[in-house]
Short mmCIF file of C-alpha atoms in Angstrom, two decimals:
data_model
loop_
_atom_site.label_atom_id
_atom_site.label_comp_id
_atom_site.label_asym_id
_atom_site.label_seq_id
_atom_site.Cartn_x
_atom_site.Cartn_y
_atom_site.Cartn_z
CA UNK A 1 -12.85 30.03 -10.10
CA UNK A 2 -14.03 29.75 -13.67
CA UNK A 3 -12.42 29.81 -16.08
CA UNK A 4 -9.62 28.19 -14.10
CA UNK A 5 -6.20 29.73 -13.66
CA UNK A 6 -3.52 27.83 -15.58
CA UNK A 7 0.22 28.14 -15.97
CA UNK A 8 1.76 29.51 -19.15
CA UNK A 9 2.87 26.00 -20.10
CA UNK A 10 -0.63 24.59 -19.54
CA UNK A 11 -2.16 27.39 -21.58
CA UNK A 12 0.23 26.81 -24.48
CA UNK A 13 -0.58 23.09 -24.45
CA UNK A 14 -4.31 23.81 -24.42
CA UNK A 15 -3.95 26.30 -27.27
CA UNK A 16 -1.97 23.83 -29.37
CA UNK A 17 -4.49 21.02 -28.88
CA UNK A 18 -7.49 23.29 -29.51
CA UNK A 19 -6.08 25.03 -32.59
CA UNK A 20 -4.89 21.76 -34.15
CA UNK A 21 -8.37 20.26 -33.64
CA UNK A 22 -10.00 23.35 -35.15
CA UNK A 23 -7.79 23.26 -38.24
CA UNK A 24 -8.28 19.51 -38.70
CA UNK A 25 -12.07 19.63 -38.31
CA UNK A 26 -13.07 22.67 -40.33
CA UNK A 27 -13.47 25.29 -37.60
CA UNK A 28 -11.74 27.69 -39.99
CA UNK A 29 -12.00 30.95 -41.94
CA UNK A 30 -9.95 32.66 -44.62
CA UNK A 31 -7.13 34.89 -43.32
CA UNK A 32 -7.85 38.59 -42.96
CA UNK A 33 -4.67 39.73 -44.67
CA UNK A 34 -5.63 41.69 -47.75
CA UNK A 35 -3.08 40.06 -50.06
CA UNK A 36 -4.41 36.56 -49.29
CA UNK A 37 -7.95 37.21 -50.51
CA UNK A 38 -7.62 35.85 -54.03
CA UNK A 39 -9.34 33.06 -55.96
CA UNK A 40 -8.43 29.51 -54.89
CA UNK A 41 -6.31 30.76 -52.01
CA UNK A 42 -5.33 27.68 -49.96
CA UNK A 43 -4.52 29.59 -46.76
CA UNK A 44 -6.83 29.26 -43.76
CA UNK A 45 -6.74 30.07 -40.07
CA UNK A 46 -8.83 28.88 -37.17
CA UNK A 47 -12.05 30.76 -36.52
CA UNK A 48 -12.17 32.70 -33.24
CA UNK A 49 -13.41 30.49 -30.41
CA UNK A 50 -13.51 30.41 -26.62
CA UNK A 51 -11.11 27.96 -24.97
CA UNK A 52 -13.80 27.14 -22.41
CA UNK A 53 -17.59 26.99 -22.74
CA UNK A 54 -19.25 30.15 -21.43
CA UNK A 55 -21.53 29.56 -18.41
CA UNK A 56 -25.15 30.35 -19.23
CA UNK A 57 -28.24 29.99 -17.00
CA UNK A 58 -29.98 26.77 -18.01
CA UNK A 59 -33.42 28.29 -17.40
CA UNK A 60 -32.75 31.14 -19.83
CA UNK A 61 -31.18 28.80 -22.38
CA UNK A 62 -34.26 26.58 -22.35
CA UNK A 63 -36.47 29.67 -22.61
CA UNK A 64 -34.63 30.73 -25.78
CA UNK A 65 -35.13 27.25 -27.24
CA UNK A 66 -38.85 27.29 -26.46
CA UNK A 67 -39.25 30.73 -28.02
CA UNK A 68 -37.59 29.86 -31.31
CA UNK A 69 -40.54 28.12 -32.97
CA UNK A 70 -43.04 30.87 -32.02
CA UNK A 71 -40.56 33.44 -33.31
CA UNK A 72 -40.18 31.57 -36.60
CA UNK A 73 -43.96 31.47 -37.00
CA UNK A 74 -44.33 35.16 -36.13
CA UNK A 75 -41.67 36.28 -38.61
CA UNK A 76 -43.20 34.10 -41.32
CA UNK A 77 -46.67 35.56 -40.76
CA UNK A 78 -45.28 39.10 -40.72
CA UNK A 79 -43.64 38.43 -44.09
CA UNK A 80 -47.10 37.60 -45.49
CA UNK A 81 -48.76 40.74 -44.10
CA UNK A 82 -48.86 43.16 -47.04
CA UNK A 83 -50.38 46.02 -45.02
CA UNK A 84 -47.76 45.76 -42.26
CA UNK A 85 -44.91 45.66 -44.79
CA UNK A 86 -46.22 48.65 -46.75
CA UNK A 87 -46.78 50.69 -43.59
CA UNK A 88 -43.31 49.90 -42.26
CA UNK A 89 -41.50 50.51 -45.53
CA UNK A 90 -43.03 53.98 -45.92
CA UNK A 91 -40.49 55.21 -43.38
CA UNK A 92 -37.62 52.78 -44.03
CA UNK A 93 -37.37 52.62 -47.82
CA UNK A 94 -35.81 56.07 -48.16
CA UNK A 95 -33.36 55.57 -45.30
CA UNK A 96 -31.52 52.47 -46.49
CA UNK A 97 -30.79 51.64 -50.14
CA UNK A 98 -30.39 47.91 -49.55
CA UNK A 99 -33.72 47.69 -47.74
CA UNK A 100 -35.34 49.73 -50.50
CA UNK A 101 -34.04 47.33 -53.15
CA UNK A 102 -35.50 44.40 -51.24
CA UNK A 103 -38.80 46.24 -51.04
CA UNK A 104 -38.80 46.87 -54.79
CA UNK A 105 -38.29 43.15 -55.39
CA UNK A 106 -41.19 42.47 -53.03
CA UNK A 107 -43.43 44.91 -54.94
CA UNK A 108 -42.48 43.35 -58.28
CA UNK A 109 -43.22 39.83 -57.06
CA UNK A 110 -46.51 40.98 -55.57
CA UNK A 111 -47.50 42.65 -58.86
CA UNK A 112 -46.61 39.63 -60.98
CA UNK A 113 -48.19 37.19 -58.54
CA UNK A 114 -46.54 34.71 -56.19
CA UNK A 115 -46.15 31.46 -58.14
CA UNK A 116 -44.56 29.39 -55.36
CA UNK A 117 -46.66 28.85 -52.21
CA UNK A 118 -43.81 27.25 -50.22
CA UNK A 119 -41.08 29.29 -48.54
CA UNK A 120 -38.13 28.56 -46.28
CA UNK A 121 -36.46 30.71 -43.65
CA UNK A 122 -33.03 30.07 -42.15
CA UNK A 123 -33.03 32.17 -38.99
CA UNK A 124 -30.72 33.15 -36.16
CA UNK A 125 -32.20 34.78 -33.08
CA UNK A 126 -29.64 36.75 -31.04
CA UNK A 127 -29.90 37.38 -27.31
CA UNK A 128 -27.74 38.90 -24.60
CA UNK A 129 -27.99 38.21 -20.89
CA UNK A 130 -29.16 41.25 -18.95
CA UNK A 131 -28.39 41.76 -15.27
CA UNK A 132 -29.28 44.88 -13.31
CA UNK A 133 -26.12 46.59 -12.11
CA UNK A 134 -27.10 46.17 -8.47
CA UNK A 135 -28.61 42.69 -8.83
CA UNK A 136 -27.29 39.20 -8.28
CA UNK A 137 -26.16 37.21 -11.33
CA UNK A 138 -28.94 34.72 -10.65
CA UNK A 139 -31.42 37.35 -11.86
CA UNK A 140 -29.95 37.31 -15.39
CA UNK A 141 -32.55 37.27 -18.14
CA UNK A 142 -32.25 36.97 -21.90
CA UNK A 143 -33.07 40.06 -23.94
CA UNK A 144 -33.34 39.96 -27.70
CA UNK A 145 -30.80 41.88 -29.77
CA UNK A 146 -32.00 41.06 -33.27
CA UNK A 147 -33.65 38.41 -35.42
CA UNK A 148 -31.56 37.56 -38.49
CA UNK A 149 -33.31 36.41 -41.65
CA UNK A 150 -30.56 37.24 -44.18
CA UNK A 151 -27.23 37.32 -42.36
CA UNK A 152 -27.91 34.18 -40.31
CA UNK A 153 -24.33 32.95 -40.28
CA UNK A 154 -22.15 30.81 -37.99
CA UNK A 155 -24.58 27.92 -37.73
CA UNK A 156 -21.95 25.50 -39.00
CA UNK A 157 -19.02 26.92 -37.05
CA UNK A 158 -21.08 26.88 -33.86
CA UNK A 159 -21.52 23.13 -34.35
CA UNK A 160 -17.77 22.68 -34.73
CA UNK A 161 -17.17 24.83 -31.64
CA UNK A 162 -19.52 22.62 -29.61
CA UNK A 163 -17.63 19.57 -30.85
CA UNK A 164 -14.31 21.19 -29.93
CA UNK A 165 -15.40 21.74 -26.34
CA UNK A 166 -16.63 18.15 -26.10
CA UNK A 167 -13.30 16.92 -27.44
CA UNK A 168 -11.28 19.00 -24.97
CA UNK A 169 -13.46 17.86 -22.07
CA UNK A 170 -13.09 14.18 -22.97
CA UNK A 171 -9.38 14.37 -23.81
CA UNK A 172 -7.60 16.75 -21.44
CA UNK A 173 -7.39 15.86 -17.77
CA UNK A 174 -8.54 18.72 -15.56
CA UNK A 175 -10.00 20.71 -18.47
CA UNK A 176 -12.11 23.54 -17.14
CA UNK A 177 -10.85 22.90 -13.63
CA UNK A 178 -13.11 19.82 -13.47
CA UNK A 179 -16.07 22.19 -13.25
CA UNK A 180 -17.71 21.12 -16.52
CA UNK A 181 -19.90 18.06 -17.05
CA UNK A 182 -20.64 16.61 -20.48
CA UNK A 183 -24.35 17.03 -19.74
CA UNK A 184 -23.79 20.79 -19.52
CA UNK A 185 -22.74 21.00 -23.17
CA UNK A 186 -25.91 21.22 -25.30
CA UNK A 187 -26.26 19.21 -28.49
CA UNK A 188 -25.96 21.32 -31.63
CA UNK A 189 -27.22 19.95 -34.95
CA UNK A 190 -27.51 23.21 -36.89
CA UNK A 191 -25.62 21.92 -39.96
CA UNK A 192 -27.90 18.93 -40.38
CA UNK A 193 -31.01 21.00 -39.63
CA UNK A 194 -30.12 23.62 -42.25
CA UNK A 195 -29.40 20.91 -44.84
CA UNK A 196 -32.64 19.09 -43.99
CA UNK A 197 -34.63 22.31 -44.36
CA UNK A 198 -33.10 23.12 -47.74
CA UNK A 199 -33.66 19.56 -48.98
CA UNK A 200 -37.30 19.62 -47.89
CA UNK A 201 -37.85 23.00 -49.56
CA UNK A 202 -36.31 21.63 -52.76
CA UNK A 203 -38.78 18.73 -52.72
CA UNK A 204 -41.71 21.11 -52.16
CA UNK A 205 -40.55 23.19 -55.11
CA UNK A 206 -41.47 20.20 -57.24
CA UNK A 207 -38.91 20.51 -60.02
CA UNK A 208 -36.34 17.66 -60.24
CA UNK A 209 -34.09 19.91 -62.34
CA UNK A 210 -34.05 22.72 -59.77
CA UNK A 211 -30.74 23.68 -58.18
CA UNK A 212 -29.89 25.25 -54.82
CA UNK A 213 -27.44 28.12 -55.30
CA UNK A 214 -24.82 28.67 -52.58
CA UNK A 215 -23.51 32.20 -53.14
CA UNK A 216 -19.94 32.87 -51.96
CA UNK A 217 -19.10 36.54 -52.42
CA UNK A 218 -15.60 37.61 -53.55
CA UNK A 219 -13.34 38.21 -50.57
CA UNK A 220 -15.66 36.31 -48.20
CA UNK A 221 -13.70 35.06 -45.18
CA UNK A 222 -16.49 32.97 -43.65
CA UNK A 223 -16.55 30.52 -46.56
CA UNK A 224 -16.53 27.25 -44.67
CA UNK A 225 -19.54 28.13 -42.56
CA UNK A 226 -21.45 27.88 -45.84
CA UNK A 227 -19.46 25.00 -47.31
CA UNK A 228 -20.41 22.68 -44.44
CA UNK A 229 -24.10 23.14 -45.29
CA UNK A 230 -23.38 22.67 -49.00
CA UNK A 231 -21.40 19.45 -48.49
CA UNK A 232 -23.92 18.03 -46.02
CA UNK A 233 -26.70 18.74 -48.50
CA UNK A 234 -24.81 17.02 -51.31
CA UNK A 235 -24.31 13.91 -49.17
CA UNK A 236 -28.05 13.40 -48.74
#
């Protein structure tokens, strides 16, 4: 059975070890309590995480990895297609104010002329596993939910979650009911990849005085997901 059944005492021990590791290694967010959301608030709590890695068909996982580069290329080319954007925005611009504002920025930039030929996208492609109600679980297939080009968060915290599971597997005897192998936990280098991409884009920009702005909105709980990228970038 997975996840394995454990006693209350075993569960409490696992929770203590996992939460302590999360707090010590930056798998954290700001608290949700309204009165704690003020400037320089030192309070944090662990980010939500699964105590055990979630089983996922290797074939579908590898498919998602193979598809990511083609998806990145497709989205980039779509962003350069003026006719497609204009045709799409005819129906969307009046339905959503935020989207309309983005479109107005696009029109202004297009009118003034694009001065910078290089561009960078930080993307997150979301999938869910789909299984027919009367089918075996082995028939599960990934189906895309959305492709995020603006709100592409949790790259950093996903890295820390991967590290947490590796730590628990290597430290706690019988973790996962001895049903998990270290080779089943994929490597995750999203923090380094994001920092590398931003650094390369900065070089292509060609201005030694240029700065990369990391925008943290007031009341933002998911601060450290962004801080990890910022600090990794500064260490380069």
